[in-house]
PDB file of C-alpha atoms in Angstrom:
ATOM      1  CA  MET A 217      37.790  31.167  25.416  1.00 38.00           C
ATOM      2  CA  THR A 218      39.812  32.414  22.483  1.00 38.00           C
ATOM      3  CA  ASP A 219      43.590  32.423  22.170  1.00 39.00           C
ATOM      4  CA  PHE A 220      46.122  32.613  19.378  1.00 39.00           C
ATOM      5  CA  ALA A 221      48.666  30.000  18.331  1.00 42.00           C
ATOM      6  CA  VAL A 222      51.171  29.525  15.551  1.00 44.00           C
ATOM      7  CA  PRO A 223      51.870  25.961  14.320  1.00 51.00           C
ATOM      8  CA  GLY A 224      55.383  24.989  15.376  1.00 53.00           C
ATOM      9  CA  ARG A 225      56.336  23.291  12.110  1.00 49.00           C
ATOM     10  CA  ALA A 226      55.112  26.207   9.992  1.00 72.00           C
ATOM     11  CA  ALA A 227      56.936  28.689  12.188  1.00 76.00           C
ATOM     12  CA  ALA A 228      60.182  26.694  12.075  1.00 80.00           C
ATOM     13  CA  GLU A 229      59.968  26.345   8.287  1.00 82.00           C
ATOM     14  CA  TYR A 230      59.323  30.047   7.892  1.00 80.00           C
ATOM     15  CA  ILE A 231      62.253  30.966  10.150  1.00 84.00           C
ATOM     16  CA  ARG A 232      64.570  28.759   8.094  1.00 86.00           C
ATOM     17  CA  GLY A 233      63.461  30.351   4.827  1.00 85.00           C
ATOM     18  CA  ALA A 234      63.529  33.825   6.375  1.00 85.00           C
ATOM     19  CA  LEU A 235      67.147  33.414   7.496  1.00 89.00           C
ATOM     20  CA  TYR A 236      68.172  32.572   3.938  1.00 90.00           C
ATOM     21  CA  GLY A 237      66.204  35.555   2.651  1.00 87.00           C
ATOM     22  CA  LEU A 238      67.771  37.902   5.188  1.00 88.00           C
ATOM     23  CA  ALA A 239      71.255  36.620   4.343  1.00 89.00           C
ATOM     24  CA  ALA A 240      70.652  37.382   0.666  1.00 88.00           C
ATOM     25  CA  VAL A 241      69.245  40.844   1.277  1.00 84.00           C
ATOM     26  CA  SER A 242      72.119  41.686   3.633  1.00 85.00           C
ATOM     27  CA  ILE A 243      74.503  41.196   0.707  1.00 87.00           C
ATOM     28  CA  TRP A 244      72.237  43.064  -1.708  1.00 80.00           C
ATOM     29  CA  SER A 245      72.058  46.021   0.654  1.00 76.00           C
ATOM     30  CA  GLY A 246      75.762  46.681   0.134  1.00 77.00           C
ATOM     31  CA  TRP A 247      75.821  45.868  -3.593  1.00 76.00           C
ATOM     32  CA  ILE A 248      74.399  49.160  -4.876  1.00 73.00           C
ATOM     33  CA  VAL A 249      76.554  51.153  -2.463  1.00 73.00           C
ATOM     34  CA  VAL A 250      79.725  49.401  -3.641  1.00 76.00           C
ATOM     35  CA  ALA A 251      78.729  49.784  -7.295  1.00 76.00           C
ATOM     36  CA  ARG A 252      78.112  53.484  -6.746  1.00 73.00           C
ATOM     37  CA  LEU A 253      81.503  53.720  -5.062  1.00 72.00           C
ATOM     38  CA  GLY A 254      83.125  52.100  -8.075  1.00 74.00           C
ATOM     39  CA  LEU A 255      81.457  54.558 -10.436  1.00 74.00           C
ATOM     40  CA  LYS A 256      83.057  57.423  -8.510  1.00 72.00           C
ATOM     41  CA  THR A 257      86.496  56.071  -9.442  1.00 74.00           C
ATOM     42  CA  SER A 258      87.678  55.290 -12.961  1.00 75.00           C
ATOM     43  CA  LEU A 259      85.324  52.316 -13.391  1.00 82.00           C
ATOM     44  CA  THR A 260      82.292  52.340 -15.684  1.00 82.00           C
ATOM     45  CA  PRO A 261      79.057  50.346 -15.311  1.00 83.00           C
ATOM     46  CA  TRP A 262      80.319  48.030 -18.049  1.00 86.00           C
ATOM     47  CA  ASP A 263      83.623  47.460 -16.198  1.00 86.00           C
ATOM     48  CA  ILE A 264      81.780  46.524 -13.006  1.00 85.00           C
ATOM     49  CA  ALA A 265      79.496  44.139 -14.892  1.00 86.00           C
ATOM     50  CA  ALA A 266      82.495  42.514 -16.601  1.00 87.00           C
ATOM     51  CA  LEU A 267      84.222  41.965 -13.262  1.00 87.00           C
ATOM     52  CA  ARG A 268      81.078  40.461 -11.807  1.00 87.00           C
ATOM     53  CA  PHE A 269      80.329  38.127 -14.711  1.00 89.00           C
ATOM     54  CA  GLY A 270      83.971  37.221 -15.250  1.00 90.00           C
ATOM     55  CA  VAL A 271      84.717  36.272 -11.642  1.00 91.00           C
ATOM     56  CA  ALA A 272      81.431  34.461 -10.998  1.00 90.00           C
ATOM     57  CA  GLY A 273      81.427  32.731 -14.391  1.00 92.00           C
ATOM     58  CA  LEU A 274      84.966  31.376 -14.045  1.00 93.00           C
ATOM     59  CA  LEU A 275      84.362  30.196 -10.475  1.00 92.00           C
ATOM     60  CA  LEU A 276      81.135  28.402 -11.346  1.00 92.00           C
ATOM     61  CA  LEU A 277      82.137  27.066 -14.780  1.00 94.00           C
ATOM     62  CA  PRO A 278      83.388  23.670 -13.450  1.00 95.00           C
ATOM     63  CA  TYR A 279      80.175  23.260 -11.450  1.00 93.00           C
ATOM     64  CA  VAL A 280      77.955  24.000 -14.475  1.00 94.00           C
ATOM     65  CA  VAL A 281      80.012  21.671 -16.692  1.00 94.00           C
ATOM     66  CA  ARG A 282      79.390  18.918 -14.162  1.00 94.00           C
ATOM     67  CA  ARG A 283      75.687  19.646 -13.558  1.00 92.00           C
ATOM     68  CA  GLY A 284      74.728  20.799 -17.052  1.00 91.00           C
ATOM     69  CA  LEU A 285      72.308  23.521 -18.155  1.00 90.00           C
ATOM     70  CA  ALA A 286      69.174  21.675 -16.939  1.00 90.00           C
ATOM     71  CA  LEU A 287      67.653  22.209 -20.379  1.00 90.00           C
ATOM     72  CA  GLU A 288      65.302  19.264 -19.920  1.00 91.00           C
ATOM     73  CA  ARG A 289      63.767  21.036 -16.911  1.00 91.00           C
ATOM     74  CA  LEU A 290      64.016  24.637 -18.049  1.00 90.00           C
ATOM     75  CA  GLY A 291      63.345  24.407 -21.769  1.00 91.00           C
ATOM     76  CA  TRP A 292      64.770  27.051 -24.073  1.00 93.00           C
ATOM     77  CA  ILE A 293      62.504  29.799 -22.744  1.00 92.00           C
ATOM     78  CA  GLY A 294      63.366  28.985 -19.148  1.00 92.00           C
ATOM     79  CA  LEU A 295      67.085  28.860 -19.957  1.00 93.00           C
ATOM     80  CA  ALA A 296      66.854  32.294 -21.600  1.00 93.00           C
ATOM     81  CA  ALA A 297      64.962  33.614 -18.566  1.00 93.00           C
ATOM     82  CA  ILE A 298      67.722  32.369 -16.229  1.00 93.00           C
ATOM     83  CA  VAL A 299      70.622  33.694 -18.315  1.00 92.00           C
ATOM     84  CA  LEU A 300      69.113  37.029 -19.288  1.00 90.00           C
ATOM     85  CA  GLY A 301      67.164  37.482 -16.050  1.00 89.00           C
ATOM     86  CA  GLY A 302      70.312  36.867 -14.008  1.00 85.00           C
ATOM     87  CA  GLY A 303      72.500  39.225 -16.045  1.00 85.00           C
ATOM     88  CA  ALA A 304      70.284  42.005 -17.361  1.00 87.00           C
ATOM     89  CA  PRO A 305      69.392  43.435 -13.916  1.00 87.00           C
ATOM     90  CA  VAL A 306      73.074  44.146 -13.273  1.00 83.00           C
ATOM     91  CA  LEU A 307      73.482  46.020 -16.553  1.00 86.00           C
ATOM     92  CA  PHE A 308      70.215  47.933 -16.155  1.00 90.00           C
ATOM     93  CA  ALA A 309      70.921  48.895 -12.557  1.00 86.00           C
ATOM     94  CA  ASN A 310      74.520  49.936 -13.204  1.00 82.00           C
ATOM     95  CA  ALA A 311      73.430  52.038 -16.179  1.00 86.00           C
ATOM     96  CA  GLY A 312      70.582  53.520 -14.152  1.00 85.00           C
ATOM     97  CA  LEU A 313      73.056  54.713 -11.522  1.00 79.00           C
ATOM     98  CA  LEU A 314      74.443  57.088 -14.143  1.00 81.00           C
ATOM     99  CA  PHE A 315      71.105  58.927 -14.190  1.00 82.00           C
ATOM    100  CA  ALA A 316      69.596  58.531 -10.711  1.00 75.00           C
ATOM    101  CA  PRO A 317      70.997  58.208  -7.174  1.00 72.00           C
ATOM    102  CA  ALA A 318      71.612  54.913  -5.401  1.00 69.00           C
ATOM    103  CA  ALA A 319      68.703  55.454  -3.007  1.00 67.00           C
ATOM    104  CA  HIS A 320      66.311  55.415  -5.943  1.00 72.00           C
ATOM    105  CA  ALA A 321      67.919  52.219  -7.229  1.00 74.00           C
ATOM    106  CA  GLY A 322      67.375  50.521  -3.874  1.00 71.00           C
ATOM    107  CA  ALA A 323      63.724  51.541  -3.803  1.00 72.00           C
ATOM    108  CA  LEU A 324      62.786  50.883  -7.418  1.00 75.00           C
ATOM    109  CA  PHE A 325      64.789  47.707  -8.124  1.00 82.00           C
ATOM    110  CA  PRO A 326      64.714  45.345  -5.123  1.00 78.00           C
ATOM    111  CA  GLY A 327      61.839  47.288  -3.586  1.00 73.00           C
ATOM    112  CA  VAL A 328      59.448  46.789  -6.506  1.00 78.00           C
ATOM    113  CA  MET A 329      60.805  43.383  -7.571  1.00 80.00           C
ATOM    114  CA  PRO A 330      58.625  41.331  -5.138  1.00 79.00           C
ATOM    115  CA  LEU A 331      55.480  42.744  -6.741  1.00 79.00           C
ATOM    116  CA  ALA A 332      56.782  41.851 -10.220  1.00 83.00           C
ATOM    117  CA  VAL A 333      57.593  38.329  -9.024  1.00 84.00           C
ATOM    118  CA  ALA A 334      54.192  37.886  -7.375  1.00 82.00           C
ATOM    119  CA  LEU A 335      52.315  38.988 -10.488  1.00 82.00           C
ATOM    120  CA  LEU A 336      54.380  36.704 -12.742  1.00 88.00           C
ATOM    121  CA  ALA A 337      54.185  33.790 -10.290  1.00 85.00           C
ATOM    122  CA  ALA A 338      50.411  34.156 -10.049  1.00 84.00           C
ATOM    123  CA  ALA A 339      50.128  34.019 -13.851  1.00 86.00           C
ATOM    124  CA  ILE A 340      52.622  31.195 -14.518  1.00 88.00           C
ATOM    125  CA  LEU A 341      52.930  29.190 -11.305  1.00 84.00           C
ATOM    126  CA  GLN A 342      49.361  29.793 -10.072  1.00 83.00           C
ATOM    127  CA  GLU A 343      50.697  30.960  -6.717  1.00 78.00           C
ATOM    128  CA  PRO A 344      47.745  32.487  -4.842  1.00 78.00           C
ATOM    129  CA  PHE A 345      47.584  36.273  -4.661  1.00 73.00           C
ATOM    130  CA  THR A 346      45.813  36.354  -1.326  1.00 77.00           C
ATOM    131  CA  GLY A 347      44.215  39.293   0.439  1.00 79.00           C
ATOM    132  CA  ALA A 348      47.003  39.264   3.024  1.00 77.00           C
ATOM    133  CA  LYS A 349      49.620  39.521   0.268  1.00 77.00           C
ATOM    134  CA  LYS A 350      47.772  42.457  -1.265  1.00 82.00           C
ATOM    135  CA  ILE A 351      47.906  44.289   2.057  1.00 83.00           C
ATOM    136  CA  GLY A 352      51.597  43.448   2.414  1.00 80.00           C
ATOM    137  CA  PHE A 353      52.387  44.744  -1.063  1.00 81.00           C
ATOM    138  CA  VAL A 354      50.575  48.006  -0.342  1.00 85.00           C
ATOM    139  CA  LEU A 355      52.787  48.471   2.728  1.00 83.00           C
ATOM    140  CA  ILE A 356      55.936  47.624   0.737  1.00 78.00           C
ATOM    141  CA  LEU A 357      55.135  49.968  -2.142  1.00 80.00           C
ATOM    142  CA  LEU A 358      54.187  52.828   0.166  1.00 83.00           C
ATOM    143  CA  GLY A 359      57.463  52.303   2.024  1.00 77.00           C
ATOM    144  CA  VAL A 360      59.789  52.125  -0.967  1.00 73.00           C
ATOM    145  CA  PHE A 361      58.218  55.136  -2.654  1.00 76.00           C
ATOM    146  CA  GLY A 362      58.347  56.966   0.659  1.00 75.00           C
ATOM    147  CA  ILE A 363      62.113  56.395   0.802  1.00 67.00           C
ATOM    148  CA  ALA A 364      62.534  57.479  -2.826  1.00 65.00           C
ATOM    149  CA  TRP A 365      60.410  60.584  -2.246  1.00 69.00           C
ATOM    150  CA  GLY A 366      62.287  61.401   0.937  1.00 62.00           C
ATOM    151  CA  THR A 367      65.575  61.524  -0.974  1.00 57.00           C
ATOM    152  CA  GLY A 368      64.265  64.408  -3.021  1.00 57.00           C
ATOM    153  CA  SER A 369      63.090  62.418  -6.023  1.00 51.00           C
ATOM    154  CA  ALA A 370      62.310  64.693  -8.926  1.00 52.00           C
ATOM    155  CA  ILE A 371      60.792  63.851 -12.235  1.00 51.00           C
ATOM    156  CA  GLY A 372      63.297  64.841 -14.883  1.00 53.00           C
ATOM    157  CA  SER A 373      64.530  63.425 -18.145  1.00 54.00           C
ATOM    158  CA  GLY A 374      67.746  62.046 -16.656  1.00 67.00           C
ATOM    159  CA  GLN A 375      66.275  60.543 -13.518  1.00 73.00           C
ATOM    160  CA  THR A 376      63.289  59.190 -15.416  1.00 77.00           C
ATOM    161  CA  ILE A 377      65.664  57.155 -17.575  1.00 84.00           C
ATOM    162  CA  GLY A 378      67.342  55.829 -14.434  1.00 82.00           C
ATOM    163  CA  HIS A 379      64.001  54.945 -12.865  1.00 80.00           C
ATOM    164  CA  ALA A 380      62.914  53.092 -16.013  1.00 85.00           C
ATOM    165  CA  LEU A 381      66.161  51.079 -15.979  1.00 90.00           C
ATOM    166  CA  PHE A 382      65.679  50.186 -12.296  1.00 86.00           C
ATOM    167  CA  LEU A 383      62.133  48.985 -12.988  1.00 86.00           C
ATOM    168  CA  GLY A 384      63.470  47.004 -15.949  1.00 91.00           C
ATOM    169  CA  SER A 385      65.885  45.322 -13.542  1.00 91.00           C
ATOM    170  CA  ALA A 386      62.966  44.320 -11.324  1.00 87.00           C
ATOM    171  CA  ALA A 387      61.068  42.826 -14.265  1.00 91.00           C
ATOM    172  CA  ALA A 388      64.108  40.872 -15.495  1.00 92.00           C
ATOM    173  CA  TRP A 389      64.778  39.516 -12.009  1.00 89.00           C
ATOM    174  CA  ALA A 390      61.161  38.384 -11.772  1.00 90.00           C
ATOM    175  CA  CYS A 391      61.690  36.256 -14.893  1.00 92.00           C
ATOM    176  CA  TYR A 392      64.791  34.684 -13.302  1.00 91.00           C
ATOM    177  CA  THR A 393      62.934  33.909 -10.069  1.00 88.00           C
ATOM    178  CA  VAL A 394      59.872  32.350 -11.665  1.00 91.00           C
ATOM    179  CA  ALA A 395      61.962  30.276 -14.096  1.00 92.00           C
ATOM    180  CA  MET A 396      64.088  28.954 -11.225  1.00 88.00           C
ATOM    181  CA  ARG A 397      61.012  28.086  -9.170  1.00 86.00           C
ATOM    182  CA  HIS A 398      59.183  26.507 -12.112  1.00 89.00           C
ATOM    183  CA  ALA A 399      62.131  24.232 -12.925  1.00 90.00           C
ATOM    184  CA  ARG A 400      62.829  23.616  -9.218  1.00 88.00           C
ATOM    185  CA  LEU A 401      66.508  24.470  -9.580  1.00 87.00           C
ATOM    186  CA  ASP A 402      68.576  24.967  -6.457  1.00 83.00           C
ATOM    187  CA  GLY A 403      70.070  28.390  -5.924  1.00 80.00           C
ATOM    188  CA  LEU A 404      73.664  27.466  -6.805  1.00 86.00           C
ATOM    189  CA  HIS A 405      72.685  25.720 -10.038  1.00 91.00           C
ATOM    190  CA  ALA A 406      70.582  28.677 -11.208  1.00 90.00           C
ATOM    191  CA  ALA A 407      73.298  31.149 -10.204  1.00 87.00           C
ATOM    192  CA  GLY A 408      75.887  29.074 -12.080  1.00 91.00           C
ATOM    193  CA  ILE A 409      73.852  28.943 -15.289  1.00 93.00           C
ATOM    194  CA  ALA A 410      73.266  32.708 -15.147  1.00 91.00           C
ATOM    195  CA  ALA A 411      76.923  33.482 -14.423  1.00 90.00           C
ATOM    196  CA  VAL A 412      78.372  31.161 -17.070  1.00 93.00           C
ATOM    197  CA  GLY A 413      75.857  32.389 -19.629  1.00 93.00           C
ATOM    198  CA  ALA A 414      76.868  35.999 -18.926  1.00 91.00           C
ATOM    199  CA  LEU A 415      80.551  34.995 -19.069  1.00 92.00           C
ATOM    200  CA  PHE A 416      80.217  33.703 -22.626  1.00 93.00           C
ATOM    201  CA  ILE A 417      77.720  36.301 -23.882  1.00 91.00           C
ATOM    202  CA  TYR A 418      78.660  39.566 -22.198  1.00 90.00           C
ATOM    203  CA  VAL A 419      82.401  39.358 -21.490  1.00 90.00           C
ATOM    204  CA  PRO A 420      83.501  38.760 -25.142  1.00 92.00           C
ATOM    205  CA  ALA A 421      81.292  41.651 -26.291  1.00 90.00           C
ATOM    206  CA  TYR A 422      82.714  43.848 -23.538  1.00 89.00           C
ATOM    207  CA  LEU A 423      86.319  43.010 -24.469  1.00 88.00           C
ATOM    208  CA  LEU A 424      85.572  43.675 -28.126  1.00 87.00           C
ATOM    209  CA  VAL A 425      84.045  47.091 -27.463  1.00 84.00           C
ATOM    210  CA  GLU A 426      85.803  48.320 -24.313  1.00 76.00           C
ATOM    211  CA  GLY A 427      89.057  46.364 -24.480  1.00 76.00           C
ATOM    212  CA  ALA A 428      89.342  45.694 -20.726  1.00 69.00           C
ATOM    213  CA  SER A 429      89.246  49.387 -19.843  1.00 73.00           C
ATOM    214  CA  PHE A 430      89.264  48.502 -16.131  1.00 76.00           C
ATOM    215  CA  ALA A 431      92.943  47.524 -16.406  1.00 73.00           C
ATOM    216  CA  GLY A 432      93.983  51.075 -15.523  1.00 75.00           C
ATOM    217  CA  ALA A 433      91.933  51.197 -12.320  1.00 78.00           C
ATOM    218  CA  PRO A 434      93.637  50.815  -8.896  1.00 82.00           C
ATOM    219  CA  TRP A 435      94.015  47.220  -7.780  1.00 85.00           C
ATOM    220  CA  SER A 436      92.180  47.975  -4.541  1.00 83.00           C
ATOM    221  CA  ASP A 437      89.101  49.096  -6.482  1.00 83.00           C
ATOM    222  CA  LEU A 438      89.245  46.040  -8.738  1.00 85.00           C
ATOM    223  CA  ALA A 439      89.642  43.671  -5.786  1.00 87.00           C
ATOM    224  CA  LEU A 440      86.707  45.218  -3.929  1.00 86.00           C
ATOM    225  CA  GLN A 441      84.398  45.023  -6.936  1.00 86.00           C
ATOM    226  CA  ALA A 442      85.517  41.500  -7.832  1.00 87.00           C
ATOM    227  CA  PHE A 443      84.896  40.255  -4.291  1.00 90.00           C
ATOM    228  CA  VAL A 444      81.579  41.999  -3.658  1.00 88.00           C
ATOM    229  CA  GLN A 445      80.130  41.717  -7.167  1.00 85.00           C
ATOM    230  CA  GLY A 446      81.613  38.436  -8.373  1.00 86.00           C
ATOM    231  CA  LEU A 447      81.717  36.350  -5.205  1.00 88.00           C
ATOM    232  CA  LEU A 448      79.217  37.719  -2.687  1.00 89.00           C
ATOM    233  CA  THR A 449      76.482  39.122  -4.924  1.00 85.00           C
ATOM    234  CA  ALA A 450      76.629  36.871  -7.989  1.00 82.00           C
ATOM    235  CA  ILE A 451      77.181  33.601  -6.095  1.00 85.00           C
ATOM    236  CA  ALA A 452      76.579  33.668  -2.334  1.00 88.00           C
ATOM    237  CA  SER A 453      73.495  35.892  -2.370  1.00 86.00           C
ATOM    238  CA  LEU A 454      71.865  33.896  -5.200  1.00 80.00           C
ATOM    239  CA  VAL A 455      72.420  30.638  -3.335  1.00 84.00           C
ATOM    240  CA  PHE A 456      70.748  32.102  -0.240  1.00 89.00           C
ATOM    241  CA  TYR A 457      67.977  33.597  -2.353  1.00 84.00           C
ATOM    242  CA  GLY A 458      67.373  30.300  -4.131  1.00 82.00           C
ATOM    243  CA  ARG A 459      67.003  28.491  -0.818  1.00 86.00           C
ATOM    244  CA  ALA A 460      64.507  31.103   0.402  1.00 86.00           C
ATOM    245  CA  VAL A 461      62.451  30.720  -2.793  1.00 82.00           C
ATOM    246  CA  SER A 462      62.509  26.908  -2.623  1.00 83.00           C
ATOM    247  CA  ILE A 463      61.288  26.954   0.990  1.00 85.00           C
ATOM    248  CA  LEU A 464      58.815  29.838   0.929  1.00 82.00           C
ATOM    249  CA  GLY A 465      57.755  29.991  -2.741  1.00 81.00           C
ATOM    250  CA  ALA A 466      58.571  32.481  -5.489  1.00 75.00           C
ATOM    251  CA  SER A 467      56.557  35.493  -4.357  1.00 71.00           C
ATOM    252  CA  SER A 468      57.164  34.895  -0.650  1.00 76.00           C
ATOM    253  CA  GLY A 469      60.899  34.335  -0.985  1.00 76.00           C
ATOM    254  CA  ALA A 470      61.258  37.335  -3.278  1.00 75.00           C
ATOM    255  CA  ALA A 471      59.509  39.576  -0.750  1.00 75.00           C
ATOM    256  CA  PHE A 472      62.693  39.821   1.310  1.00 78.00           C
ATOM    257  CA  ALA A 473      64.272  41.852  -1.489  1.00 73.00           C
ATOM    258  CA  ALA A 474      61.999  44.717  -0.463  1.00 71.00           C
ATOM    259  CA  LEU A 475      64.009  44.990   2.749  1.00 77.00           C
ATOM    260  CA  SER A 476      67.017  46.150   0.737  1.00 74.00           C
ATOM    261  CA  PRO A 477      66.233  49.904   0.716  1.00 71.00           C
ATOM    262  CA  ALA A 478      65.362  49.787   4.397  1.00 74.00           C
ATOM    263  CA  MET A 479      68.472  47.835   5.336  1.00 77.00           C
ATOM    264  CA  THR A 480      70.622  50.119   3.210  1.00 71.00           C
ATOM    265  CA  ALA A 481      69.258  53.116   5.100  1.00 70.00           C
ATOM    266  CA  VAL A 482      70.157  51.458   8.405  1.00 73.00           C
ATOM    267  CA  MET A 483      73.645  50.459   7.172  1.00 72.00           C
ATOM    268  CA  ALA A 484      74.267  54.051   6.098  1.00 68.00           C
ATOM    269  CA  ILE A 485      74.253  55.188   9.750  1.00 71.00           C
ATOM    270  CA  PRO A 486      77.582  53.627  10.831  1.00 71.00           C
ATOM    271  CA  ILE A 487      79.191  53.524   7.364  1.00 62.00           C
ATOM    272  CA  LEU A 488      78.233  56.907   5.913  1.00 56.00           C
ATOM    273  CA  GLY A 489      77.026  58.744   8.990  1.00 64.00           C
ATOM    274  CA  GLU A 490      73.668  59.365   7.312  1.00 61.00           C
ATOM    275  CA  TRP A 491      70.700  59.154   9.664  1.00 71.00           C
ATOM    276  CA  PRO A 492      67.292  58.277   8.178  1.00 67.00           C
ATOM    277  CA  THR A 493      64.622  60.930   8.546  1.00 72.00           C
ATOM    278  CA  ALA A 494      61.393  60.370  10.458  1.00 76.00           C
ATOM    279  CA  THR A 495      59.700  59.601   7.131  1.00 74.00           C
ATOM    280  CA  ASP A 496      62.387  57.028   6.379  1.00 70.00           C
ATOM    281  CA  TRP A 497      61.848  55.282   9.723  1.00 76.00           C
ATOM    282  CA  ILE A 498      58.098  55.094   9.064  1.00 80.00           C
ATOM    283  CA  ALA A 499      58.795  53.717   5.590  1.00 75.00           C
ATOM    284  CA  ILE A 500      61.237  51.164   7.003  1.00 74.00           C
ATOM    285  CA  ALA A 501      58.625  49.960   9.499  1.00 78.00           C
ATOM    286  CA  GLY A 502      56.011  49.678   6.731  1.00 79.00           C
ATOM    287  CA  ILE A 503      58.357  47.736   4.450  1.00 76.00           C
ATOM    288  CA  SER A 504      59.329  45.362   7.247  1.00 74.00           C
ATOM    289  CA  ALA A 505      55.691  44.652   8.112  1.00 78.00           C
ATOM    290  CA  GLY A 506      54.804  44.198   4.450  1.00 77.00           C
ATOM    291  CA  VAL A 507      57.686  41.795   3.863  1.00 72.00           C
ATOM    292  CA  TYR A 508      56.651  39.694   6.848  1.00 73.00           C
ATOM    293  CA  VAL A 509      53.092  39.362   5.557  1.00 76.00           C
ATOM    294  CA  VAL A 510      53.980  38.737   1.886  1.00 72.00           C
ATOM    295  CA  SER A 511      56.742  36.268   2.718  1.00 66.00           C
ATOM    296  CA  GLY A 512      54.265  34.072   4.552  1.00 66.00           C
ATOM    297  CA  GLY A 513      55.252  34.878   8.089  1.00 63.00           C
ATOM    298  CA  PRO A 514      53.103  32.827  10.484  1.00 61.00           C
ATOM    299  CA  LEU A 515      50.252  34.886  11.865  1.00 58.00           C
ATOM    300  CA  PRO A 516      48.291  34.101  15.024  1.00 54.00           C
ATOM    301  CA  GLN A 517      45.495  31.655  14.305  1.00 54.00           C
ATOM    302  CA  ARG A 518      42.192  32.044  16.075  1.00 51.00           C
ATOM    303  CA  ARG A 519      41.349  28.980  18.153  1.00 51.00           C
ATOM    304  CA  THR A 520      38.281  28.535  20.312  1.00 49.00           C
TER     305      THR A 520
END
């Protein structure tokens, strides 16, 4: 007689990692929407990035001073990957939103990022690129491109620039993820190093060039961006994401990011009154199934 069973320990471990991953992607799902909202006011992509790096960097500076930069574990290349990989995606994505809509950002940044992480992790960390993961990635990619296509994606000079910036964000984030996993840093430590690095590298350059241009924006807009970008996205979500990666592995933990375009589409129903099309629902189902497989979700095991 043949039945199917899932090991209890493996299932419990996966659920724990999955909850952290879902918590992170829940925050990410609102990040692009809030950034897009800020761009419709008097804020620029550079203002939003300065608020994010400034708030997160100042909050985490005492923690990083106490814990250090973990240079002995990261090395100079790993430190650069954490600092630049944690900051560059924000700049690329914010700039890309000037050329392409938010739906494309959700599909081409967090949607493609798990594939970039898996390829880099396979090369550097020797994480296995199994047949099951390949199937999962096919489902994810079909889903995210289905959502992008369903929004009326058109190949044009402006949108192509935006798409390239979104894909650059995915590649930079892959470097951050693999460096964090390779050095076995916890999520808060990695987030702190990235935030403090951006505070000292980006914010002075921004003040020199822009001169705190966000000062004329309404306080409500500044408070919203500071809270969502600086506290939730730059700190809380990275802590959750780091825990998911430490439990599930780099490529498996990163797979949850592919849920971002799907979750954003669902969140748009009550917030924006925008209902996903039938194609969107099919894409959402494909992404969800692909994420489950790639993230190492326990599958029934054949037992005789």
